[in-house]
XYZ file of C-alpha atoms in Angstrom:
527
model
C 0.215 -0.075 0.228
C 0.847 3.472 -0.294
C 3.067 5.489 2.274
C 2.025 8.269 4.114
C 4.567 10.168 2.727
C 2.822 9.391 -0.713
C -1.120 10.212 0.562
C -0.116 13.795 2.494
C 2.716 14.383 -0.253
C -0.479 15.526 -3.161
C -0.692 18.139 -5.017
C -3.481 20.247 -4.552
C -6.006 21.028 -7.064
C -9.223 22.360 -6.717
C -12.020 20.019 -6.166
C -14.681 19.739 -8.847
C -18.073 22.446 -7.996
C -21.794 21.932 -9.863
C -23.070 24.599 -10.835
C -26.546 22.746 -12.418
C -25.309 19.151 -11.756
C -25.946 15.817 -13.323
C -28.088 13.687 -10.594
C -26.678 11.414 -8.926
C -29.223 8.981 -8.538
C -30.884 7.036 -11.279
C -33.097 4.598 -11.991
C -32.431 1.050 -13.573
C -34.042 1.739 -16.924
C -35.240 -0.385 -19.827
C -32.525 1.532 -21.912
C -29.350 0.745 -19.963
C -27.903 -1.188 -22.484
C -28.379 1.943 -25.096
C -24.979 3.345 -25.653
C -24.224 6.762 -23.640
C -23.302 9.066 -26.158
C -20.065 11.573 -25.946
C -19.314 14.420 -28.220
C -15.489 15.912 -27.697
C -13.406 18.078 -30.311
C -10.696 16.177 -28.731
C -10.453 13.640 -31.491
C -7.374 10.584 -30.960
C -3.562 11.385 -32.836
C -3.018 7.391 -32.700
C -3.853 4.519 -30.859
C -0.748 3.219 -29.686
C -0.320 4.813 -26.251
C 3.609 4.605 -27.035
C 2.957 7.456 -29.322
C 0.400 10.095 -27.488
C 1.695 12.743 -25.213
C -1.643 14.695 -25.929
C -5.215 14.172 -26.273
C -5.434 10.238 -27.570
C -5.308 9.598 -23.375
C -9.088 10.562 -23.345
C -9.617 7.454 -25.397
C -6.754 5.279 -23.286
C -7.967 6.105 -19.881
C -11.347 4.193 -20.607
C -9.651 0.986 -22.757
C -6.458 0.411 -20.624
C -5.470 -0.247 -17.273
C -2.631 1.730 -15.594
C -0.677 0.229 -12.775
C -2.379 3.650 -10.644
C -4.800 5.794 -11.245
C -7.007 8.801 -10.048
C -10.342 7.505 -8.677
C -12.849 10.150 -8.382
C -12.321 12.607 -5.498
C -8.640 11.571 -5.353
C -5.577 14.306 -5.738
C -3.096 11.291 -5.030
C -2.684 7.774 -7.392
C -3.986 4.974 -6.288
C -3.731 1.548 -7.715
C -5.509 0.445 -9.901
C -4.315 -3.077 -11.947
C -1.587 -2.559 -9.707
C -3.419 -4.513 -6.108
C -0.990 -2.181 -4.009
C 2.411 0.518 -4.445
C 5.727 1.987 -3.202
C 8.877 3.462 -2.500
C 11.102 0.425 -1.067
C 13.721 2.931 0.320
C 13.494 7.002 1.545
C 15.069 8.389 -1.347
C 12.316 8.189 -3.807
C 14.620 6.094 -5.784
C 12.861 2.248 -5.737
C 9.456 1.839 -6.947
C 7.885 -1.324 -6.644
C 4.225 -1.819 -7.677
C 2.468 -5.611 -7.135
C -0.056 -6.395 -9.178
C -3.713 -7.955 -8.992
C -4.347 -11.444 -9.418
C -5.821 -13.359 -12.210
C -5.511 -9.926 -14.170
C -6.391 -11.099 -18.338
C -6.203 -8.510 -21.725
C -9.420 -8.304 -23.314
C -7.991 -10.643 -26.217
C -7.696 -14.193 -22.879
C -4.191 -13.155 -22.934
C -2.398 -13.099 -19.576
C -1.643 -9.421 -17.795
C 1.356 -9.779 -15.661
C 4.329 -8.909 -14.809
C 6.321 -9.437 -17.930
C 3.521 -7.321 -19.843
C 4.097 -4.288 -17.241
C 7.933 -3.938 -18.162
C 6.992 -5.180 -21.925
C 4.762 -1.709 -21.557
C 6.896 0.571 -20.095
C 10.294 -0.389 -21.639
C 9.059 -0.030 -25.198
C 8.032 3.649 -24.845
C 11.583 4.249 -24.184
C 13.099 1.851 -26.741
C 10.840 3.162 -29.842
C 11.437 7.385 -28.638
C 8.142 8.420 -30.288
C 9.662 12.171 -30.890
C 7.168 14.427 -28.413
C 5.632 11.194 -26.766
C 5.566 9.935 -23.416
C 8.582 8.255 -23.299
C 9.741 12.692 -21.948
C 7.642 11.551 -18.550
C 10.558 8.617 -18.001
C 13.682 10.169 -18.148
C 14.399 9.606 -14.398
C 13.656 5.494 -15.158
C 16.318 3.397 -15.431
C 15.344 -0.242 -15.748
C 12.346 -2.137 -15.251
C 12.825 -5.139 -12.904
C 10.035 -8.745 -12.323
C 9.990 -11.214 -9.790
C 6.977 -13.965 -10.553
C 4.543 -13.422 -12.481
C 3.202 -10.143 -10.091
C 6.017 -8.006 -9.226
C 7.351 -5.192 -11.039
C 10.137 -2.451 -9.789
C 11.540 0.365 -11.273
C 14.899 1.545 -10.336
C 15.576 5.441 -10.989
C 18.596 6.805 -12.073
C 17.954 9.787 -9.481
C 15.136 10.923 -6.925
C 11.138 11.013 -7.716
C 8.859 11.523 -5.785
C 6.459 12.348 -8.399
C 7.224 9.054 -10.255
C 4.058 7.206 -9.177
C 1.862 10.189 -10.687
C 3.406 9.539 -13.903
C 3.144 5.587 -13.862
C -1.060 6.944 -12.953
C -0.774 9.006 -16.592
C -2.817 6.931 -19.608
C 0.549 7.262 -21.360
C 1.627 4.100 -19.052
C -1.274 2.457 -20.543
C -0.157 -1.355 -20.180
C -0.514 -3.075 -23.906
C 0.131 -6.695 -24.429
C 2.897 -8.269 -26.349
C 1.503 -9.990 -28.387
C 0.021 -7.462 -29.996
C 2.550 -4.533 -29.332
C 6.165 -4.393 -30.420
C 8.704 -4.643 -29.001
C 10.809 -2.037 -31.112
C 7.747 0.018 -32.696
C 4.387 0.873 -32.808
C 1.203 -0.993 -33.193
C -0.302 0.174 -37.260
C -3.325 -2.332 -37.849
C -5.506 0.697 -36.611
C -6.691 -1.846 -33.601
C -6.842 -1.661 -29.927
C -5.938 -4.104 -26.867
C -6.603 -3.611 -23.662
C -7.521 -4.567 -20.541
C -9.317 -1.378 -18.975
C -13.205 -1.139 -18.402
C -13.660 -0.840 -22.189
C -12.910 -2.626 -25.163
C -12.972 -0.521 -28.580
C -15.427 -2.082 -30.491
C -14.586 -0.245 -33.506
C -12.359 2.895 -34.206
C -13.483 5.701 -37.585
C -11.121 7.992 -37.506
C -12.766 11.493 -37.375
C -15.558 10.265 -36.895
C -15.803 8.019 -33.739
C -15.242 4.974 -31.202
C -17.472 2.527 -30.247
C -16.670 1.257 -26.526
C -18.646 -1.780 -24.827
C -18.507 -3.405 -21.409
C -15.075 -5.824 -21.183
C -16.343 -8.428 -19.509
C -12.764 -9.380 -18.837
C -12.367 -6.680 -16.386
C -10.534 -6.427 -13.225
C -10.307 -2.499 -11.704
C -11.475 -0.416 -9.538
C -13.449 1.767 -11.997
C -17.740 0.930 -11.137
C -19.190 1.151 -14.576
C -22.979 2.080 -14.550
C -23.116 2.078 -18.696
C -23.272 -1.024 -20.201
C -21.773 1.136 -24.405
C -20.267 4.462 -24.705
C -20.784 6.068 -27.803
C -17.281 8.661 -28.611
C -18.527 10.985 -31.417
C -15.542 13.360 -32.599
C -16.104 16.670 -33.832
C -14.318 19.330 -35.874
C -16.357 22.382 -34.455
C -18.075 23.033 -31.389
C -20.821 24.398 -33.448
C -22.471 20.878 -35.154
C -21.185 19.849 -31.536
C -23.888 21.954 -29.921
C -26.236 20.900 -32.458
C -26.158 17.415 -32.330
C -27.186 17.628 -27.620
C -29.802 19.815 -28.528
C -30.994 17.324 -31.626
C -30.749 14.895 -29.192
C -27.834 12.433 -31.743
C -25.583 13.292 -28.562
C -26.028 12.938 -25.355
C -22.564 14.530 -23.531
C -20.435 17.143 -24.815
C -16.675 16.729 -23.598
C -13.990 19.629 -24.262
C -14.324 22.011 -27.343
C -16.970 24.628 -25.909
C -17.155 27.925 -27.030
C -17.558 30.903 -24.013
C -21.039 31.751 -26.130
C -21.811 28.414 -26.108
C -21.409 27.858 -22.361
C -23.060 30.926 -21.374
C -25.889 30.500 -23.908
C -26.323 26.826 -22.783
C -26.501 28.226 -19.042
C -28.869 30.797 -19.837
C -33.164 29.915 -19.559
C -34.307 29.634 -22.691
C -36.703 26.794 -23.859
C -34.065 25.470 -25.879
C -32.167 24.386 -23.133
C -35.045 22.698 -20.791
C -33.398 19.523 -21.399
C -29.675 20.622 -21.021
C -27.771 20.156 -17.991
C -24.233 22.492 -16.748
C -21.563 21.059 -14.819
C -18.492 23.978 -14.545
C -15.290 22.180 -13.136
C -12.646 24.536 -12.140
C -9.766 23.735 -14.592
C -6.348 23.143 -14.491
C -5.620 23.601 -18.290
C -3.482 26.210 -19.628
C -3.359 28.065 -22.383
C 0.265 29.266 -23.987
C 2.238 30.780 -26.475
C 5.555 28.755 -27.593
C 8.708 30.781 -28.824
C 11.040 28.195 -31.297
C 14.682 29.665 -30.504
C 15.149 28.408 -34.903
C 13.098 31.622 -35.737
C 15.444 34.899 -36.702
C 12.766 36.899 -34.767
C 11.872 34.781 -31.979
C 15.958 33.809 -31.541
C 15.657 37.185 -30.093
C 14.898 37.761 -25.968
C 14.226 41.523 -26.867
C 11.528 40.061 -29.642
C 10.341 38.198 -26.830
C 10.224 40.319 -23.902
C 8.777 43.385 -26.323
C 5.468 40.836 -27.026
C 4.884 39.267 -23.216
C 4.853 43.242 -22.518
C 2.049 44.420 -24.756
C 0.040 41.030 -24.622
C -3.234 42.044 -22.028
C -4.722 39.027 -20.491
C -7.582 40.336 -19.651
C -8.608 41.895 -22.282
C -7.824 38.395 -24.143
C -10.386 37.005 -21.309
C -13.494 38.951 -21.310
C -13.689 39.405 -25.391
C -13.137 35.564 -26.973
C -13.283 33.673 -22.501
C -16.963 35.597 -21.317
C -15.796 34.256 -18.012
C -15.172 31.404 -18.596
C -11.214 31.516 -18.011
C -9.290 33.859 -15.955
C -5.750 35.755 -16.476
C -2.650 33.634 -16.290
C 0.895 35.143 -15.626
C 2.353 31.719 -14.013
C 3.049 27.765 -16.142
C 2.390 26.799 -12.937
C -2.259 27.456 -12.211
C -3.886 28.230 -9.386
C -5.011 25.809 -7.230
C -2.205 24.360 -7.666
C 1.223 24.140 -5.354
C 4.113 26.123 -6.153
C 1.133 29.134 -7.938
C 2.791 32.846 -8.169
C 2.649 35.509 -10.778
C 5.830 36.310 -12.049
C 5.733 37.370 -15.518
C 2.866 40.163 -14.001
C 5.470 40.726 -11.142
C 7.978 41.583 -13.991
C 6.143 42.712 -16.718
C 3.202 44.102 -14.828
C 0.315 45.912 -17.125
C 0.365 45.856 -20.438
C 2.697 49.126 -22.209
C 3.618 49.789 -26.014
C 5.674 51.992 -24.711
C 7.939 50.130 -22.525
C 8.330 47.691 -25.187
C 9.368 50.279 -27.733
C 12.014 50.770 -25.727
C 13.397 47.217 -25.258
C 12.641 46.871 -28.662
C 14.647 50.261 -28.864
C 17.548 49.459 -27.342
C 18.443 46.010 -28.693
C 18.402 47.864 -31.822
C 15.891 45.962 -33.694
C 13.936 47.590 -36.494
C 10.636 47.289 -36.285
C 7.908 46.318 -37.122
C 9.151 42.991 -37.003
C 6.993 40.808 -38.280
C 6.318 37.384 -36.793
C 4.124 34.187 -37.544
C 1.677 32.826 -34.835
C 0.170 29.501 -35.585
C -2.444 27.500 -33.736
C -4.627 24.271 -34.123
C -7.986 24.647 -35.536
C -9.803 22.102 -33.718
C -8.005 20.552 -30.631
C -9.083 23.583 -28.431
C -12.468 24.417 -29.226
C -13.793 27.590 -31.854
C -12.560 30.158 -29.892
C -8.309 29.583 -30.507
C -9.214 31.170 -34.203
C -11.409 34.223 -32.283
C -8.198 34.016 -29.471
C -5.504 34.489 -32.264
C -7.031 37.272 -33.762
C -7.512 39.142 -30.964
C -3.488 38.617 -29.979
C -2.450 39.275 -33.129
C -4.467 42.901 -32.690
C -2.584 43.898 -29.765
C 0.523 43.365 -31.175
C -0.283 45.307 -33.478
C -2.175 47.794 -31.627
C 1.196 48.979 -31.122
C 3.077 49.141 -34.088
C 5.733 47.049 -33.192
C 4.943 44.320 -34.481
C 3.675 42.277 -38.229
C 1.955 39.412 -37.431
C 0.907 36.578 -40.475
C -1.458 34.298 -38.349
C -1.413 30.150 -39.952
C -3.571 27.242 -38.200
C -3.976 23.282 -39.067
C -6.086 20.721 -37.943
C -4.664 18.878 -34.450
C -2.827 16.363 -36.456
C -0.848 18.438 -38.842
C -0.350 21.121 -36.494
C 1.264 18.648 -34.291
C 3.376 17.113 -36.730
C 4.150 20.807 -37.799
C 5.624 22.193 -34.120
C 7.739 18.273 -33.350
C 9.985 19.206 -36.888
C 9.966 23.049 -34.692
C 8.067 24.660 -39.047
C 6.368 27.407 -36.506
C 8.085 30.169 -35.260
C 5.673 30.969 -32.515
C 2.742 29.039 -31.870
C -0.029 28.299 -29.197
C -0.258 25.313 -27.700
C -2.482 23.867 -25.060
C -2.018 21.572 -21.269
C -4.312 19.425 -19.350
C -2.245 18.009 -16.742
C -0.486 14.337 -17.048
C -1.466 14.879 -13.202
C -2.109 17.737 -10.306
C 1.511 19.045 -9.205
C 2.993 21.746 -9.968
C 6.303 19.317 -12.071
C 4.120 18.888 -14.321
C 3.786 22.402 -15.569
C 7.718 22.937 -16.193
C 9.058 19.861 -16.585
C 7.779 18.430 -19.549
C 8.194 21.996 -21.982
C 12.137 21.525 -20.869
C 15.369 20.403 -21.491
C 16.466 18.337 -24.937
C 13.531 16.586 -25.923
C 9.754 17.729 -24.471
C 6.667 18.367 -25.496
C 6.601 20.140 -27.393
C 9.236 19.159 -29.852
C 11.059 22.711 -29.263
C 14.353 22.634 -27.433
C 14.670 24.750 -23.972
C 18.080 23.813 -22.117
C 18.729 25.345 -19.017
C 19.841 23.896 -16.604
C 18.890 26.355 -13.719
C 15.723 24.576 -14.184
C 17.071 21.646 -14.646
C 18.316 21.284 -10.850
C 15.822 23.133 -9.169
C 13.240 19.872 -10.502
C 16.020 17.945 -9.155
C 16.004 18.874 -5.707
C 11.939 19.541 -5.863
C 11.524 15.486 -6.871
C 13.410 14.555 -3.667
C 10.383 15.616 -1.535
C 8.062 13.465 -0.783
C 5.560 15.827 0.677
C 4.693 18.066 -2.790
C 2.709 20.700 -0.547
C 5.712 21.595 1.645
C 7.280 25.291 1.456
C 10.189 24.499 -0.049
C 9.188 22.366 -2.644
C 7.448 25.890 -3.682
C 10.073 27.399 -3.368
C 11.653 25.483 -5.692
C 9.297 26.456 -8.427
C 9.202 29.789 -7.914
C 12.896 29.519 -8.344
C 12.254 27.820 -11.533
C 9.509 30.382 -13.061
C 11.494 32.852 -12.622
C 13.622 31.410 -15.113
C 11.018 31.001 -17.446
C 10.334 34.850 -16.793
C 13.360 35.447 -17.840
C 13.476 34.014 -21.058
C 10.776 34.004 -21.917
C 10.494 31.030 -24.077
C 7.335 30.290 -22.617
C 5.005 32.778 -22.358
C 1.326 31.823 -20.218
C -1.390 33.268 -21.245
C -5.153 32.330 -19.498
C -6.199 29.555 -17.590
C -9.339 27.259 -18.394
C -13.173 25.762 -16.378
C -13.719 22.813 -17.737
C -17.452 22.390 -18.655
C -19.980 19.650 -19.451
C -23.001 19.698 -21.377
C -25.338 16.877 -21.134
C -28.607 15.839 -21.693
C -31.069 16.180 -18.223
C -31.152 11.983 -19.075
C -27.959 11.292 -18.102
C -26.590 10.583 -14.692
C -22.375 10.449 -13.388
C -21.027 13.792 -14.545
C -20.181 15.918 -11.631
C -18.020 12.489 -11.031
C -16.454 12.346 -14.370
C -13.614 13.783 -14.914
C -10.459 12.985 -13.107
C -7.778 14.647 -11.443
C -6.286 15.021 -14.805
C -9.649 16.211 -16.755
C -9.874 13.418 -18.793
C -13.222 12.569 -18.684
C -13.818 8.653 -17.250
C -16.855 7.656 -19.742
C -17.992 4.891 -16.925
C -19.413 7.104 -14.295
C -22.551 8.049 -16.815
C -25.765 6.131 -16.556
C -29.064 6.621 -18.014
C -32.551 7.996 -15.934
C -35.697 7.908 -15.924
C -36.839 9.463 -12.670
C -34.896 11.712 -9.668
């Protein structure tokens, strides 16, 4: 079982709060076997967990198992495929898990310690650029003892390692179906999670069915779930109103949320659940670009961005300005960018550029994805362009691509400046800084910072993740981020689920990673 310091050390994260919530109770009914239909703008980029460090996790959480997971209401990792896990030493360098008895994959193959080792080892061996191997930087080796015991040897102290094992990136896969040194390419998926993937049509839908051989913590309230993928949130909302889908997850615009919350006849059958999210949006500057490589240019952009206006005009109260890569609700949050740059100041931005001898207007191309974060993204970047050009210091070109193409582009270093969002892998300040720094990182844009690396190393020795020392270490790391302006935080969002009033369980559906656990959703006939 977990040691007490691990339980005590879970980072603080805001709990889910109900605005207009799904019912807590439901009756068994004749529609129990009818699939719950969930709409989302977050389509998987791949079906192989070894390749994905993105929204593909939304699907993975429901069809794969991990050794640990985050049951509803928990911000510390709890056993899932594992029966128990703990650090075997006082230095957080040896972590051991014992598997549940009788685990199998959906194809009947045994899920044992060897399968766990295979699943984790292949992530590092394949090492997809911008993929989940970046989460395993502290892992030295995986060892097995018998069929049920797995031990992880770490090259350095890492108190966050249990959190990493709880991410869908560490999904357990069948060695017979997933090659050790290559991605699976047959378009199929084999897991041991709450559901099996019965069919998948790219860009359209995933059909999930209750996994009869599942043995884990999830208490499934339905027999089947259909996930429909939408390119445009307006079409998704229309489908909800027409009762073509039951629940929305990801991608609603601020105007759509406000409209759905309004007392209108067309909203009579709809409810909205709001959570205090830990998701963030930020800009990334590519040092390969001639203009973005110049620190004064990056500082001038930081001096001009008006976050208050951005969230007011585009997000209408569904987001708030963010002045730190670590958001509110997570231990280690600061306001470091505001403390340094203050309110937007075009005169100061001009002084920065003039002092550096940089001619204006500076030409920059900003890239964003059209379909990963919802339809508001285009409006957001239009507002950023307006703000920067209003200063007469910049000439901005906007470019965009669908997520799959956009993702490949930033991994290849093609974009001078680009927008990214981050839904936390786990609720800890480490996860809002570590993935973005280092020669190999989640952005495909190398950012080698020995100073930040040192603070991360120090913090990972602390099992109490909410301690003063950990907060101080992350405050120091964030000062380096401000000095370098390689990343520029913009805003922190709130998450919303809009659903038919015939669906119960929505308020339990989002785990601390803000990933929807579709097994909590169920139909009801009466209160």
